[in-house]
Short mmCIF file of C-alpha atoms in Angstrom, two decimals:
data_model
loop_
_atom_site.label_atom_id
_atom_site.label_comp_id
_atom_site.label_asym_id
_atom_site.label_seq_id
_atom_site.Cartn_x
_atom_site.Cartn_y
_atom_site.Cartn_z
CA MET A 1 32.26 44.51 296.40
CA LEU A 2 30.46 45.07 293.69
CA VAL A 3 31.93 47.50 290.81
CA LEU A 4 29.45 49.19 288.50
CA ILE A 5 31.96 50.73 285.33
CA THR A 6 30.53 52.82 282.44
CA TYR A 7 32.12 54.46 280.06
CA ASP A 8 32.26 56.79 276.70
CA VAL A 9 34.27 55.80 274.22
CA ASN A 10 34.76 58.48 271.09
CA THR A 11 33.94 56.09 268.31
CA THR A 12 34.14 58.27 265.52
CA THR A 13 37.53 57.48 264.55
CA SER A 14 38.74 53.91 263.54
CA ALA A 15 41.20 54.04 266.92
CA GLY A 16 38.23 55.44 268.64
CA ARG A 17 36.32 52.17 267.83
CA LYS A 18 39.96 50.08 268.94
CA ARG A 19 40.11 51.16 272.04
CA LEU A 20 35.99 50.86 272.85
CA ALA A 21 36.70 47.21 272.15
CA LYS A 22 39.93 46.93 273.82
CA VAL A 23 37.73 48.54 277.08
CA SER A 24 34.57 46.45 276.98
CA LYS A 25 36.69 43.24 276.43
CA LYS A 26 38.87 44.54 279.83
CA CYS A 27 35.45 45.08 281.69
CA LEU A 28 34.28 41.50 280.46
CA ASP A 29 37.78 39.96 282.01
CA TYR A 30 36.05 41.23 285.42
CA GLY A 31 32.82 41.09 285.56
CA GLN A 32 29.16 41.16 283.53
CA ARG A 33 28.18 43.54 281.14
CA VAL A 34 24.82 44.39 282.14
CA GLN A 35 23.71 47.12 279.72
CA ASN A 36 25.37 48.08 276.51
CA SER A 37 28.51 50.20 277.96
CA VAL A 38 28.16 49.11 281.50
CA PHE A 39 29.28 46.48 283.66
CA GLU A 40 29.14 44.85 287.40
CA CYS A 41 32.05 43.67 288.40
CA ILE A 42 32.75 41.91 291.67
CA VAL A 43 36.35 42.46 293.00
CA ASP A 44 38.71 42.79 296.01
CA SER A 45 40.45 45.97 296.40
CA THR A 46 43.78 45.10 295.02
CA GLN A 47 41.26 44.09 291.62
CA PHE A 48 39.70 46.60 292.01
CA ARG A 49 43.13 49.12 291.79
CA ARG A 50 44.02 46.68 288.96
CA LEU A 51 41.04 47.16 286.99
CA LYS A 52 40.86 50.52 287.49
CA TYR A 53 44.60 51.40 286.11
CA GLU A 54 44.35 49.44 283.59
CA LEU A 55 41.46 50.84 281.87
CA GLU A 56 43.00 54.09 282.53
CA GLU A 57 45.69 53.20 280.54
CA LEU A 58 43.14 52.44 277.72
CA ILE A 59 41.47 55.25 277.09
CA ASP A 60 42.19 58.32 275.72
CA GLU A 61 41.32 60.99 278.51
CA GLU A 62 40.44 64.30 275.90
CA THR A 63 37.79 62.44 274.35
CA ASP A 64 36.61 59.45 276.51
CA SER A 65 35.56 58.68 280.49
CA LEU A 66 35.12 56.36 283.17
CA ARG A 67 33.31 56.04 285.71
CA PHE A 68 33.69 53.64 288.52
CA TYR A 69 30.52 53.23 290.91
CA ASN A 70 31.32 51.50 294.16
CA LEU A 71 28.76 49.65 295.70
CA GLY A 72 30.12 48.05 298.51
CA ASP A 73 29.56 44.48 299.84
CA LYS A 74 26.24 44.91 300.17
CA TYR A 75 25.35 45.26 296.93
CA LYS A 76 22.90 43.14 296.61
CA SER A 77 20.22 45.78 298.34
CA LYS A 78 21.15 48.60 296.11
CA VAL A 79 20.54 46.90 292.88
CA GLU A 80 17.27 46.34 291.17
CA HIS A 81 16.64 45.44 287.65
CA VAL A 82 13.28 46.22 285.44
CA GLY A 83 13.07 44.88 282.36
CA ALA A 84 14.55 41.91 279.86
CA LYS A 85 17.60 40.16 280.46
CA GLY A 86 18.48 40.30 283.96
CA SER A 87 22.08 39.44 285.43
CA TYR A 88 23.14 36.63 286.81
CA ASP A 89 23.98 36.16 291.08
CA MET A 90 28.04 36.05 291.00
CA GLU A 91 27.82 35.37 294.79
CA GLY A 92 24.36 32.75 294.40
CA PRO A 93 24.96 29.04 293.41
CA LEU A 94 26.26 28.88 290.30
CA ILE A 95 24.61 25.68 288.72
CA LEU A 96 24.28 25.77 284.89
CA MET B 1 41.55 33.99 306.27
CA LYS B 2 41.08 33.80 302.19
CA LYS B 3 37.66 34.33 300.99
CA LEU B 4 35.19 31.65 299.51
CA LEU B 5 34.67 31.95 296.55
CA ASN B 6 32.30 30.66 294.25
CA THR B 7 31.74 26.97 293.09
CA LEU B 8 30.68 26.68 289.03
CA PHE B 9 28.28 23.42 288.70
CA VAL B 10 27.62 22.50 284.98
CA THR B 11 25.37 19.79 285.13
CA ILE B 12 24.48 20.23 281.54
CA PRO B 13 25.18 16.82 279.29
CA ASP B 14 26.60 18.37 276.10
CA ALA B 15 28.34 21.54 277.54
CA TYR B 16 31.49 22.66 276.54
CA LEU B 17 33.60 24.81 278.72
CA SER B 18 36.11 27.57 276.90
CA LEU B 19 38.62 30.05 278.10
CA ASP B 20 37.94 33.23 276.32
CA GLY B 21 40.16 36.61 277.69
CA GLU B 22 39.73 35.80 282.04
CA ASN B 23 36.57 34.30 280.93
CA ILE B 24 35.19 30.66 281.33
CA VAL B 25 32.63 30.32 278.51
CA VAL B 26 29.94 27.76 279.09
CA LYS B 27 28.57 26.57 275.31
CA SER B 28 25.78 24.10 274.55
CA GLU B 29 25.31 23.49 270.79
CA GLU B 30 27.39 26.54 269.65
CA GLU B 31 25.64 28.75 271.41
CA THR B 32 26.99 30.55 275.01
CA LEU B 33 24.75 30.12 277.87
CA ALA B 34 27.14 32.03 280.47
CA ARG B 35 30.49 33.43 280.83
CA TYR B 36 31.71 33.98 284.32
CA PRO B 37 35.30 35.84 285.32
CA LEU B 38 37.91 33.36 286.56
CA HIS B 39 38.59 35.53 289.67
CA ASN B 40 35.55 35.04 291.42
CA LEU B 41 35.44 31.35 291.28
CA GLU B 42 37.46 28.84 293.17
CA ALA B 43 36.48 25.58 291.85
CA VAL B 44 34.76 24.22 288.56
CA CYS B 45 32.67 21.14 288.68
CA THR B 46 31.47 19.33 285.72
CA PHE B 47 29.07 16.47 285.01
CA GLY B 48 29.25 16.90 281.24
CA TYR B 49 31.12 14.72 278.43
CA ALA B 50 31.94 17.27 276.04
CA GLY B 51 35.01 18.43 277.95
CA VAL B 52 37.03 21.57 278.77
CA SER B 53 39.47 23.08 276.21
CA PRO B 54 43.16 22.46 277.17
CA ALA B 55 43.49 26.30 277.48
CA LEU B 56 41.05 26.45 280.54
CA MET B 57 42.08 23.52 281.98
CA GLY B 58 45.79 25.32 281.69
CA ALA B 59 43.97 28.45 283.07
CA CYS B 60 42.58 27.27 286.06
CA ALA B 61 45.44 25.47 287.24
CA THR B 62 47.80 27.94 287.39
CA ARG B 63 45.00 29.97 288.89
CA ASN B 64 44.52 27.10 291.76
CA ILE B 65 40.98 26.35 290.79
CA ALA B 66 40.12 22.93 291.20
CA LEU B 67 38.69 21.55 287.85
CA THR B 68 36.49 18.22 288.40
CA PHE B 69 35.11 16.02 286.31
CA MET B 70 32.10 13.99 287.55
CA THR B 71 30.12 11.32 285.74
CA ARG B 72 26.21 12.15 284.96
CA ASN B 73 25.73 10.36 288.17
CA GLY B 74 27.60 12.22 290.42
CA ARG B 75 30.87 9.96 290.69
CA PHE B 76 34.38 11.07 290.50
CA LEU B 77 36.06 10.88 287.41
CA ALA B 78 39.01 13.11 287.26
CA ARG B 79 40.85 16.22 288.52
CA VAL B 80 43.62 18.81 286.90
CA ILE B 81 46.22 19.45 288.65
CA GLY B 82 49.10 21.98 287.11
CA GLU B 83 52.58 22.04 288.20
CA ASP B 84 53.31 21.02 291.22
CA ARG B 85 53.55 23.93 293.54
CA GLY B 86 53.14 24.39 297.41
CA ASN B 87 56.00 23.88 300.14
CA VAL B 88 58.58 20.63 298.75
CA VAL B 89 59.98 20.92 302.43
CA LEU B 90 56.58 20.89 304.25
CA ARG B 91 55.58 17.55 302.04
CA LYS B 92 58.45 15.78 302.57
CA GLU B 93 57.94 15.94 306.18
CA GLN B 94 54.24 14.62 305.51
CA TYR B 95 55.44 11.93 303.39
CA ARG B 96 58.00 11.24 306.89
CA ILE B 97 54.96 11.34 308.99
CA SER B 98 53.42 8.79 306.53
CA ASP B 99 56.01 6.30 306.42
CA ASP B 100 56.05 6.32 310.27
CA GLU B 101 53.23 4.39 311.59
CA ARG B 102 53.31 5.78 315.08
CA ARG B 103 53.77 9.27 314.14
CA SER B 104 50.68 8.68 311.73
CA ALA B 105 48.55 7.41 314.33
CA LEU B 106 49.15 10.27 316.59
CA VAL B 107 47.36 12.80 313.65
CA ALA B 108 45.08 10.03 312.43
CA ARG B 109 43.90 10.02 316.33
CA ASN B 110 42.96 13.31 315.95
CA MET B 111 41.22 13.03 313.45
CA ILE B 112 39.49 10.14 314.39
CA LEU B 113 38.46 11.83 317.77
CA GLY B 114 37.05 14.65 315.48
CA LYS B 115 34.71 12.50 313.98
CA ILE B 116 33.45 10.79 316.77
CA PHE B 117 32.80 13.59 318.51
CA ASN B 118 30.84 15.25 315.82
CA SER B 119 29.04 12.13 315.73
CA LYS B 120 28.03 12.35 318.89
CA TRP B 121 27.04 16.17 318.84
CA ILE B 122 24.83 15.22 316.15
CA LEU B 123 23.06 12.77 318.03
CA GLU B 124 22.44 14.98 320.88
CA ARG B 125 21.74 17.85 319.46
CA ALA B 126 19.04 15.71 317.83
CA THR B 127 17.85 14.80 321.70
CA ARG B 128 17.54 18.18 322.35
CA ASP B 129 15.62 19.69 319.72
CA TYR B 130 13.49 16.56 319.22
CA PRO B 131 12.83 15.33 322.53
CA LEU B 132 9.62 13.53 322.09
CA ARG B 133 10.20 12.61 318.24
CA VAL B 134 13.16 10.42 318.81
CA ASP B 135 13.78 7.29 320.76
CA VAL B 136 16.25 9.54 323.79
CA ASP B 137 17.09 6.52 325.40
CA ARG B 138 18.56 4.77 322.59
CA ILE B 139 20.48 7.61 321.02
CA LYS B 140 21.86 8.31 324.77
CA ARG B 141 23.13 5.06 325.07
CA VAL B 142 24.58 5.30 321.79
CA THR B 143 26.35 8.65 322.73
CA ALA B 144 27.75 7.22 326.29
CA SER B 145 29.15 4.26 324.73
CA LEU B 146 30.78 6.87 321.73
CA SER B 147 32.45 9.25 324.85
CA ASP B 148 33.84 5.84 325.93
CA ALA B 149 35.48 5.29 322.49
CA MET B 150 36.93 9.12 322.74
CA LYS B 151 38.65 7.90 325.80
CA LEU B 152 40.21 5.11 324.30
CA VAL B 153 41.14 6.98 321.28
CA ARG B 154 42.80 9.78 322.92
CA ASN B 155 45.75 7.15 323.52
CA VAL B 156 46.02 5.31 321.01
CA GLU B 157 49.69 5.06 319.23
CA ASP B 158 48.61 2.20 316.60
CA LEU B 159 46.72 2.44 313.66
CA GLU B 160 44.86 -0.99 313.51
CA VAL B 161 43.54 -0.16 317.02
CA LEU B 162 42.62 2.86 315.89
CA ARG B 163 40.64 1.93 312.65
CA GLY B 164 38.95 -0.70 315.08
CA LEU B 165 37.70 1.99 317.24
CA GLU B 166 36.53 4.26 313.97
CA GLY B 167 35.00 1.28 312.64
CA THR B 168 32.68 0.18 316.07
CA SER B 169 31.90 4.16 316.41
CA ALA B 170 30.63 4.43 312.93
CA VAL B 171 28.33 1.42 313.58
CA GLN B 172 27.03 2.69 316.27
CA TYR B 173 26.39 6.16 315.00
CA ASN B 174 24.89 4.48 311.64
CA SER B 175 22.82 2.20 313.72
CA VAL B 176 20.66 5.39 315.19
CA PHE B 177 21.36 7.62 311.75
CA ASP B 178 17.91 6.63 310.64
CA ASP B 179 16.16 8.37 314.05
CA LEU B 180 17.20 11.22 312.79
CA ILE B 181 15.49 11.37 309.88
CA LEU B 182 12.06 12.74 310.94
CA GLN B 183 9.98 13.46 307.82
CA GLN B 184 9.21 11.76 304.18
CA LYS B 185 9.88 8.23 306.57
CA GLU B 186 7.75 6.03 304.18
CA HIS B 187 10.36 6.78 301.29
CA PHE B 188 13.67 7.90 303.37
CA SER B 189 14.96 5.30 306.13
CA PHE B 190 18.34 4.10 306.43
CA ASN B 191 19.59 1.07 306.95
CA GLY B 192 23.16 1.06 307.05
CA ARG B 193 25.44 2.48 304.52
CA SER B 194 25.54 0.72 300.68
CA LYS B 195 28.04 2.20 298.13
CA ARG B 196 29.06 1.61 294.76
CA PRO B 197 26.22 1.63 293.99
CA PRO B 198 24.27 3.41 297.05
CA LEU B 199 20.84 0.88 297.15
CA ASP B 200 18.48 3.25 298.76
CA HIS B 201 18.05 6.96 298.42
CA VAL B 202 19.52 8.02 301.35
CA ASN B 203 22.43 6.43 300.25
CA ALA B 204 22.57 8.07 296.78
CA LEU B 205 22.50 11.51 298.95
CA LEU B 206 24.85 10.69 301.46
CA SER B 207 27.35 9.20 298.26
CA PHE B 208 26.71 12.48 296.46
CA ALA B 209 27.14 14.57 299.44
CA TYR B 210 31.31 12.62 300.27
CA THR B 211 31.92 13.24 296.46
CA LEU B 212 31.31 16.98 296.56
CA LEU B 213 33.11 17.13 300.08
CA ALA B 214 36.07 15.08 298.80
CA THR B 215 36.56 17.67 295.95
CA ASP B 216 36.48 20.30 298.71
CA VAL B 217 38.99 18.31 300.69
CA LYS B 218 41.41 17.82 297.82
CA ALA B 219 41.59 21.54 296.64
CA ALA B 220 41.89 22.72 300.29
CA LEU B 221 44.87 20.40 301.28
CA GLU B 222 46.46 21.41 298.05
CA ALA B 223 45.90 25.05 298.10
CA VAL B 224 48.33 25.02 301.70
CA GLY B 225 50.35 23.01 299.90
CA LEU B 226 50.07 19.37 301.31
CA ASP B 227 50.01 16.06 299.02
CA ALA B 228 46.12 14.78 299.11
CA TYR B 229 47.40 11.56 297.96
CA VAL B 230 49.56 10.66 300.86
CA GLY B 231 47.41 9.71 304.20
CA PHE B 232 47.78 8.79 307.71
CA LEU B 233 45.28 6.75 308.47
CA HIS B 234 44.39 5.51 305.01
CA ARG B 235 47.51 3.94 303.54
CA ASP B 236 48.63 4.80 300.08
CA ARG B 237 47.05 3.05 297.28
CA PRO B 238 47.71 4.34 293.31
CA GLY B 239 44.72 7.15 292.54
CA ARG B 240 43.39 7.21 296.41
CA ALA B 241 43.31 10.91 297.23
CA SER B 242 44.27 8.97 301.07
CA LEU B 243 45.08 12.38 303.08
CA ALA B 244 41.72 13.80 301.72
CA LEU B 245 39.88 10.30 302.87
CA ASP B 246 41.75 11.08 306.25
CA MET B 247 40.46 14.20 306.85
CA MET B 248 36.69 13.63 305.70
CA GLU B 249 36.30 11.86 308.99
CA GLU B 250 35.84 14.47 310.81
CA LEU B 251 33.99 16.70 308.63
CA ARG B 252 31.43 14.14 307.10
CA GLY B 253 28.93 14.38 309.67
CA VAL B 254 28.89 17.94 310.27
CA TYR B 255 29.21 18.70 307.11
CA ALA B 256 27.72 15.93 304.19
CA ASP B 257 25.08 14.04 306.76
CA ARG B 258 23.87 17.30 308.14
CA MET B 259 22.64 18.72 304.90
CA VAL B 260 21.38 15.43 304.03
CA LEU B 261 18.91 15.10 306.96
CA SER B 262 18.06 18.67 306.32
CA LEU B 263 17.43 17.84 302.79
CA ILE B 264 15.09 15.51 303.46
CA ASN B 265 13.48 16.76 306.91
CA LYS B 266 12.57 20.35 305.21
CA LYS B 267 11.31 18.59 302.20
CA ILE B 268 13.42 20.31 299.73
CA ILE B 269 13.65 16.85 297.94
CA ASN B 270 11.28 13.94 297.33
CA HIS B 271 10.81 10.74 296.57
CA LYS B 272 10.04 11.49 293.13
CA GLY B 273 13.41 12.44 292.13
CA PHE B 274 15.03 8.75 292.04
CA TYR B 275 15.26 6.30 289.63
CA MET B 276 16.44 2.46 290.16
CA LYS B 277 18.51 0.88 287.60
CA GLU B 278 18.31 -3.05 286.99
CA ASN B 279 20.93 -3.80 289.42
CA GLY B 280 19.17 -1.88 292.21
CA ALA B 281 21.62 1.11 292.34
CA VAL B 282 19.69 4.27 293.07
CA LEU B 283 20.46 7.47 291.23
CA MET B 284 19.04 10.94 291.59
CA ASP B 285 17.25 12.66 288.41
CA ASP B 286 18.92 15.91 287.27
CA GLU B 287 16.35 18.33 289.28
CA THR B 288 17.50 16.79 292.49
CA ARG B 289 21.04 17.02 291.77
CA LYS B 290 20.29 20.32 291.27
CA GLN B 291 18.66 20.84 294.58
CA VAL B 292 21.64 19.29 296.17
CA LEU B 293 24.15 21.52 294.36
CA LYS B 294 21.97 24.63 295.62
CA ALA B 295 21.82 23.30 299.21
CA TRP B 296 25.76 23.12 299.27
CA GLN B 297 26.22 25.84 297.98
CA GLU B 298 24.15 27.80 300.53
CA ARG B 299 25.39 25.57 303.33
CA LYS B 300 28.88 26.47 302.27
CA GLN B 301 28.07 30.48 302.39
CA GLU B 302 26.52 30.13 305.99
CA LYS B 303 29.01 31.70 309.10
CA ILE B 304 30.43 29.73 311.89
CA ILE B 305 32.71 30.48 314.41
CA HIS B 306 35.88 28.48 313.93
CA PRO B 307 35.91 26.53 317.33
CA PHE B 308 39.85 26.83 317.24
CA LEU B 309 41.20 29.64 315.28
CA HIS B 310 38.03 31.75 316.86
CA GLU B 311 37.56 33.64 313.76
CA LYS B 312 34.49 33.86 312.10
CA ILE B 313 34.81 32.38 308.51
CA SER B 314 32.06 30.48 306.36
CA TRP B 315 31.16 27.00 306.43
CA GLY B 316 32.93 26.56 303.08
CA LEU B 317 36.50 27.16 304.80
CA VAL B 318 35.91 24.94 307.01
CA PRO B 319 38.22 22.30 304.70
CA TYR B 320 40.77 25.19 304.08
CA ALA B 321 40.58 26.23 307.94
CA GLN B 322 41.64 22.23 308.64
CA ALA B 323 44.19 21.66 305.77
CA LEU B 324 45.94 25.12 307.06
CA LEU B 325 46.31 23.80 310.63
CA LEU B 326 46.84 20.43 309.73
CA ALA B 327 50.37 22.14 307.56
CA ARG B 328 51.09 24.14 310.46
CA TYR B 329 51.31 20.76 312.84
CA ILE B 330 53.44 18.91 310.28
CA ARG B 331 55.78 21.92 309.76
CA GLY B 332 56.15 22.16 313.87
CA ASP B 333 53.98 25.02 314.58
CA LEU B 334 51.56 22.95 316.39
CA ASP B 335 51.95 20.72 318.99
CA GLU B 336 49.07 18.70 317.90
CA TYR B 337 47.03 18.64 314.84
CA PRO B 338 43.46 20.09 316.00
CA PRO B 339 40.07 18.29 314.62
CA PHE B 340 37.39 20.73 313.47
CA LEU B 341 35.06 19.53 316.68
CA TRP B 342 31.88 20.82 316.22
CA LYS B 343 29.13 21.44 318.68
#
């Protein structure tokens, strides 16, 4: 399934900036960055739970937030891209 | 059944592959071309020369991602395998069967049965779909003799006899394979199999498709814990993945040959995408090779009902399903190895 992850991490402190880097690194492990703090991850339900848990461990719930949008398996009809830097299709042929 | 994951093909010559976190990163001239999370991949196949970082090799090996190196022209070079896993008990039984010619023959004959059955139905299907464009009588004669061969194969307990029957059936099938090419006849014709090097367009396509199939089958066998290098019909030879070659017999036709035919018949590729070397070897250009890889990947996504498991799986999982069934047979859970019989 496709999960869209967005986050807000408070970067007014240096600890916050550190958290931001960690959160984006973790998201990158699981999917592709489609906009600055927006990631698309193709995961199964186990991987999703792990990812969610790992992200929750990283953030500070007082100041930061995470949003997960579960778009399911038939996500292709639900996503439309306009403008620069389109994403790649992780489930289509990957030929470089 | 497990999920079919994606395969990454890297055809850029100087691409360097490395690991970053949980991502595979593809670089060319210091520029990052792509990055993909490893958990979405089950195989990586590279045609470049710049190589792969040891860290990525390790990551692929531990995650059971089949990392394969090919030459620019699509010949198999090497493959990365990690620490041997799988099941020792299963593998030892595999070796025992392989050492025993009669027991080997019992498995091999089912694989050959599968091969002949599938060849027959590829031909039958052509007579049904294109009765006015193919020489139906000629093809029917071949399918009739393939049916006879199947009856004989069913009772063979000797590997030499089996090889003989396999050989004559292959000759029969090849003799009408050219009839199945319906388009672009002036540039694509099949006059017998040539390999190392392939000497015409059709053979170049077949060779490439078989290499792709071989990498998939090898990975599938290892995923279920079998040793791809210890075969039943194909005897031991250092460096030869004999069991993979055995299992390919039943899949070549339905998997590779049919894709090659549709590439030609649907005019997805044309003769301009090939070139000939001084020694007569016919090779594909980069664009054509990409088209073949794309078709290969798309076919793997198509869903079928597995004829033995009665389960809906993608074509790409057929080698895995067959490897699973073979492991079950070796373990004693099945009385016979059920080959993939596609109609």
